[in-house]
Structures are given as structure tokens and as C-alpha cells.
Coordinates of C-alpha atoms in Angstrom, one line a residue:
M1 CA -20.5 41.3 29.4
K2 CA -17.5 43.1 29.5
L3 CA -15.8 44.8 26.6
G4 CA -12.0 44.3 26.4
V5 CA -9.6 43.7 23.6
E6 CA -7.5 40.8 22.5
S7 CA -3.7 41.7 22.3
Y8 CA -3.2 39.6 19.2
T9 CA -4.4 42.9 17.0
L10 CA -1.3 44.7 18.4
I11 CA 1.3 41.9 18.9
D12 CA 3.8 43.7 16.8
E13 CA 3.3 47.1 18.6
F14 CA 3.4 45.5 22.0
E15 CA 6.8 44.0 21.4
Q16 CA 8.2 47.5 20.1
D17 CA 6.6 49.9 22.9
F18 CA 4.4 47.6 25.5
E19 CA 3.5 51.0 27.8
G20 CA 2.8 53.1 24.5
T21 CA 0.7 50.8 23.1
I22 CA -1.1 50.0 26.4
I23 CA -1.6 53.8 26.4
S24 CA -3.3 53.7 23.1
L25 CA -5.7 51.3 24.2
E26 CA -6.2 53.7 27.5
K27 CA -7.4 56.2 25.2
L28 CA -9.7 54.3 23.3
G29 CA -11.3 53.6 26.4
F30 CA -10.6 49.8 27.0
K31 CA -10.3 48.2 30.7
Y32 CA -9.8 44.9 30.1
I33 CA -7.4 42.9 28.1
E34 CA -6.5 39.5 27.1
W35 CA -3.2 38.4 26.3
I36 CA -1.6 35.8 23.9
N37 CA 2.2 34.9 24.4
L38 CA 3.6 33.3 21.4
N39 CA 6.8 32.5 23.0
P40 CA 5.9 31.0 26.2
E41 CA 9.1 28.5 26.4
K42 CA 11.3 31.3 26.8
D43 CA 9.1 33.4 28.9
P44 CA 5.9 31.8 30.6
G45 CA 4.4 35.7 31.0
L46 CA 3.6 38.2 28.4
G47 CA 6.6 37.0 26.2
I48 CA 8.4 40.3 26.5
G49 CA 10.5 39.8 29.7
L50 CA 8.2 41.5 32.3
T51 CA 7.9 40.0 35.7
P52 CA 4.2 40.0 37.1
A53 CA 4.9 43.1 39.3
E54 CA 6.6 44.8 36.4
A55 CA 3.5 44.2 33.9
L56 CA 1.0 44.9 36.6
K57 CA 2.3 48.2 37.5
I58 CA 2.1 49.2 33.9
F59 CA -1.4 48.0 33.3
N60 CA -2.7 49.3 36.8
A61 CA -1.0 52.7 35.8
H62 CA -3.2 52.9 32.7
G63 CA -6.4 51.4 34.2
I64 CA -6.3 48.2 32.2
K65 CA -6.8 45.1 33.9
L66 CA -5.3 41.9 32.7
V67 CA -8.3 39.1 32.9
G68 CA -7.3 36.3 30.7
S69 CA -4.5 35.2 28.4
L70 CA -3.5 32.8 25.8
F71 CA -0.4 31.0 24.6
V72 CA 1.2 29.2 21.4
G73 CA 4.5 27.5 22.0
Q74 CA 7.1 27.5 19.3
N75 CA 6.9 23.8 19.9
Q76 CA 3.3 23.7 20.7
E77 CA 3.4 19.7 20.2
K78 CA 5.7 19.1 23.0
L79 CA 4.8 22.1 25.4
L80 CA 1.5 20.8 26.8
F81 CA 3.1 17.6 28.0
D82 CA 5.9 19.6 29.9
M83 CA 4.1 19.9 33.0
D84 CA 6.9 22.0 34.5
K85 CA 6.9 24.6 31.9
V86 CA 3.0 24.6 31.8
Q87 CA 3.4 25.2 35.8
Q88 CA 5.6 28.2 35.4
I89 CA 2.9 29.5 33.0
I90 CA 0.3 29.0 35.4
D91 CA 2.3 30.5 38.3
W92 CA 3.1 33.7 36.4
H93 CA -0.5 34.4 35.8
Q94 CA -1.3 33.7 39.1
R95 CA 0.7 36.1 40.4
A96 CA -0.3 38.6 38.0
G97 CA -3.9 38.3 39.0
C98 CA -5.1 36.7 35.7
T99 CA -8.6 34.9 36.2
T100 CA -8.6 32.5 32.8
L101 CA -5.6 30.8 31.0
G102 CA -6.0 28.7 27.5
I103 CA -4.2 27.4 24.7
G104 CA -4.3 29.6 22.1
G105 CA -5.2 26.8 19.1
D106 CA -4.1 23.5 19.0
K107 CA -3.7 20.2 16.5
F108 CA -4.5 16.8 16.8
K109 CA -2.5 14.7 14.3
N110 CA -4.0 11.1 15.1
E111 CA -6.7 9.3 17.2
D112 CA -3.8 8.3 19.9
F113 CA -2.1 12.0 20.2
F114 CA -5.9 13.4 20.3
K115 CA -6.8 11.0 23.3
R116 CA -3.6 12.2 25.4
R117 CA -4.3 15.8 24.2
L118 CA -7.9 15.5 26.1
E119 CA -5.9 13.9 28.9
I120 CA -3.7 16.7 29.3
Y121 CA -6.2 19.3 28.8
N122 CA -8.1 17.9 32.0
K123 CA -4.9 17.8 33.9
I124 CA -4.0 21.4 32.9
G125 CA -7.6 22.3 34.1
A126 CA -7.1 20.9 37.3
K127 CA -4.0 22.8 37.9
C128 CA -5.5 25.9 37.0
K129 CA -8.7 25.3 39.6
E130 CA -6.0 24.8 42.1
A131 CA -4.4 28.3 41.3
G132 CA -7.8 30.1 41.2
M133 CA -8.0 30.4 37.4
S134 CA -10.1 28.8 34.6
W135 CA -8.3 27.0 31.9
M136 CA -9.6 27.3 28.1
Y137 CA -9.3 25.9 24.6
H138 CA -9.6 28.8 21.9
N139 CA -11.3 27.4 18.7
H140 CA -10.5 28.2 15.0
F141 CA -12.1 26.3 12.0
H142 CA -10.0 23.1 11.9
E143 CA -11.5 21.5 14.8
Q144 CA -14.5 20.5 12.0
Q145 CA -11.9 17.7 11.0
Y146 CA -13.0 14.2 12.2
I147 CA -11.1 11.8 14.3
N148 CA -12.5 8.3 14.9
G149 CA -15.6 9.4 12.9
R150 CA -16.6 12.7 15.0
P151 CA -15.8 16.2 14.5
I152 CA -12.7 16.9 17.0
L153 CA -14.7 20.2 18.3
D154 CA -17.7 18.0 19.3
Q155 CA -15.1 15.7 21.3
L156 CA -13.4 18.4 22.9
V157 CA -16.7 19.5 24.3
D158 CA -18.1 16.0 25.4
S159 CA -14.5 14.3 26.1
T160 CA -13.3 16.9 28.7
D161 CA -14.1 17.5 32.1
S162 CA -16.8 20.5 32.0
E163 CA -15.3 21.6 35.4
L164 CA -12.0 21.8 34.3
V165 CA -11.9 23.0 30.3
G166 CA -13.9 25.9 29.2
F167 CA -13.6 27.6 25.9
D168 CA -12.5 30.9 24.7
L169 CA -15.1 31.3 21.8
D170 CA -14.2 33.0 18.6
I171 CA -17.6 33.4 17.0
Y172 CA -15.8 34.4 13.4
W173 CA -14.1 30.9 13.5
C174 CA -17.3 29.3 14.4
I175 CA -19.2 30.5 11.3
R176 CA -16.2 29.5 9.0
G177 CA -16.6 26.2 10.3
L178 CA -20.7 26.6 9.8
I179 CA -21.3 26.5 13.5
D180 CA -24.4 28.4 14.5
P181 CA -22.3 30.4 17.2
V182 CA -25.8 31.1 19.3
E183 CA -26.8 27.3 19.4
F184 CA -23.2 26.4 20.4
I185 CA -22.9 28.9 23.3
E186 CA -26.2 27.5 24.6
R187 CA -24.8 24.3 24.6
L188 CA -21.6 24.9 26.2
G189 CA -23.2 26.9 29.0
N190 CA -21.2 28.1 31.6
R191 CA -18.0 26.9 30.3
V192 CA -18.2 30.0 27.7
K193 CA -15.3 32.0 29.6
A194 CA -14.7 34.5 26.8
I195 CA -16.1 35.7 23.6
H196 CA -14.1 37.0 20.4
A197 CA -15.4 39.5 18.1
K198 CA -14.6 40.2 14.6
D199 CA -16.6 39.7 11.5
F200 CA -17.0 38.3 8.2
P201 CA -17.8 40.6 5.2
F202 CA -21.2 39.7 3.3
K203 CA -19.3 40.0 -0.1
R204 CA -17.3 37.1 0.8
L205 CA -20.2 34.7 1.8
D206 CA -19.3 32.1 -1.0
Y207 CA -16.2 31.4 0.8
I208 CA -17.3 31.4 4.1
N209 CA -16.9 27.5 4.6
V210 CA -12.8 27.5 4.8
A211 CA -13.1 24.3 7.0
K212 CA -14.2 22.5 3.8
L213 CA -10.6 23.0 2.2
L214 CA -9.4 20.4 4.7
K215 CA -9.4 17.0 4.4
R216 CA -12.2 15.7 7.0
D217 CA -10.5 12.4 8.2
E218 CA -6.6 14.0 7.8
P219 CA -6.0 16.0 11.1
L220 CA -3.5 19.0 10.6
T221 CA 0.1 18.0 12.0
F222 CA 2.6 20.0 13.6
E223 CA 4.7 19.6 10.5
G224 CA 2.2 20.3 7.7
N225 CA 0.4 23.4 6.6
D226 CA -1.4 25.9 9.4
Y227 CA -5.0 26.3 9.0
M228 CA -4.4 30.0 8.8
D229 CA -2.8 29.5 5.2
L230 CA -6.4 28.9 4.1
V231 CA -7.6 32.3 4.8
V232 CA -7.0 35.7 3.1
P233 CA -7.4 39.5 4.7
E234 CA -10.2 40.1 2.7
D235 CA -12.1 37.7 4.8
F236 CA -12.0 39.9 7.9
A237 CA -14.2 42.9 8.8
E238 CA -15.0 45.0 11.6
C239 CA -18.0 44.3 13.8
G240 CA -21.1 45.5 12.8
S241 CA -19.9 45.5 8.9
G242 CA -20.1 42.1 8.6
I243 CA -22.8 39.3 8.6
I244 CA -22.6 38.4 12.5
K245 CA -26.0 38.9 14.2
W246 CA -23.9 40.5 17.2
Q247 CA -26.9 41.3 19.5
E248 CA -27.9 37.6 19.3
V249 CA -24.7 36.4 20.1
I250 CA -24.3 39.1 23.0
D251 CA -27.8 37.9 24.4
A252 CA -26.5 34.3 24.6
G253 CA -23.3 35.2 26.1
N254 CA -25.3 36.8 28.9
R255 CA -27.6 33.9 29.4
V256 CA -24.7 31.6 29.9
G257 CA -22.8 34.0 32.4
C258 CA -20.0 34.9 29.9
P259 CA -17.8 37.6 31.6
Y260 CA -16.0 39.2 28.6
I261 CA -16.2 39.9 25.1
F262 CA -13.0 40.9 23.4
V263 CA -12.5 42.7 20.2
E264 CA -9.7 41.1 17.8
Q265 CA -8.8 41.8 14.3
D266 CA -6.5 39.8 12.7
Y267 CA -6.6 41.6 9.0
S268 CA -8.0 45.1 8.1
K269 CA -7.8 47.8 5.6
Y270 CA -7.9 50.3 8.6
P271 CA -4.9 51.1 10.8
K272 CA -4.8 48.7 13.8
I273 CA -5.8 51.1 16.5
K274 CA -8.9 52.4 14.1
C275 CA -10.2 48.9 13.3
L276 CA -10.6 48.4 17.3
E277 CA -12.1 51.7 17.8
I278 CA -14.7 50.9 14.6
S279 CA -15.4 47.0 16.5
K280 CA -15.6 49.0 20.0
A281 CA -17.9 51.7 19.0
Y282 CA -20.3 49.3 17.1
L283 CA -20.7 47.0 19.7
Q284 CA -21.1 49.7 22.6
T285 CA -24.4 50.4 20.7
L286 CA -25.7 47.0 21.7
K287 CA -27.6 46.0 24.8
G288 CA -25.9 43.8 27.2
I289 CA -22.4 45.0 27.1
T290 CA -20.4 47.1 29.5
I291 CA -17.1 48.5 29.7

């Protein structure tokens, strides 16, 4: 797997100084980036007003390649059903040479809505395939809630087309829902298009199962509280300083052909660039990682 970085860690910095932040990542030795756009309704690309050509010029000038991108709409509930808007997002990323596109999390408020969501994931996946890209779902922990007697995550795997819907697998959020990440990677096989890397501190082990704080049979709605309201900053650590067995994860990822692993840090006691540097330095000591 190639080692890259997820832009979410530096989202504020990118908004203030895009190229300057890219330069900071260049200095750390990152060559691959996965983006996240939190305002795709207004800007189908990076969310900061750049055309594909403008973004590529800056990325290329600093030796960094945009290989993946996630988006989360301001009106997420309606956005994915607006195929004209979704097509604009696909078109922007195709012109930018991006190889994977995904939804950075979703909610599934009832059985009927969930069924429609599964159908639209397949439809978007087909559109991405036509554009030469892969479509992905990025997990958190609320997918351990149940709809119609089964975990949402299991149905996301079993009820979507394996040729059209892949996964941008966050290992940290897997363990926060008590999912064995190695077993899950092996279950998904080549549907794993990327892996996110951050860690969970041993001293917080009593709080690892955050999914249990959600009502099992009452899926989150778009009007209710967000799943992220249930986590606290001290639940996050840099790779190598927590409980995740990263060599096992990397080995599993390589066995199924996962191309990228992206360092990401939601919270840290260190400055943002420093926390990325710490995780990157540790992951580079492991076998099966290239930069």
C-alpha cells in the first residue's frame, strides 16, 4: 500500500491557505492525498473554488497526487438523490484525474429510506465506473445500528453491487463498533479501495465501544444528533501509540490489493502537522508500506 494523507485533519488550514498547506505536506514527504469536501452543493470539487486545472497545477507543482476524494453535503439527505449535482461532482473529479470518489458518511433514518440509499449507491457507482473511477462508502460506527433486524453495515456490504460500491475503510471507527478490522478487510476483499489510519489509546479501553451508546433499532436521522457528538478528543491517538495492530491491518490490506492507506487525525494533543508526522513516521517502519 502507498502511504498518503487525508485532508480532513487540515481542513481549516486548507481553507485559509491551500497551497501553503500543500507545501507543508510536501515537506513531510507525502505524495498522495485523499480530499474531503464539506460543501459540494456550492462547489463540486475541493470546496474552495478551484477548477480541476487550477487544483492540478498546485498539486503537481509540489509532487502530490489527488487519488481519492470524499464529500458530505450540507443537505446530505437530498444531495445523493440529486443526480445532476452528483454528476457535477463526478465530472470535476474525472477531469482532475481522481481515481476514487466516495460519500464521507451517511444516515439511514428508516427502512424505506435505507432501501433507496442502497439503490442510489449502486446508481452512483455505475456513474463513477463510466467515468473510470471507483465509488466508496466511508464508515464510522453508527452503521452498527439495526434496520429490519440486521446491522446496517452488513447490509451495506451484502445489498450493494460488489462491482460498483467499494469501501473507504476507517480502521479506528471499525474498532469503535467492535468490528475486527482484519476480518472485515478479508470479507470485503478488493472492495477495500483505501484505509484510514489513526489510533485509539489503551487508557481509554473501557470506552472503546461507542456504538453501544446508540439505540440499536432507532437509526440516526438527519435532524437528530450527530454520531460524532458521542466521541471526545482524548479517544484519539497517533498511529503506533494506541491499541491497533497496524502491521496486521497492513498485511490484510495488501492481501486484498488495497492501494492506499491515508493518515488522518480528528483530534490530537499535538499541532496538526506534528500529529501527521508522528503517524507517518511510525507507519513507515512497518512492512508493506511505500511512499
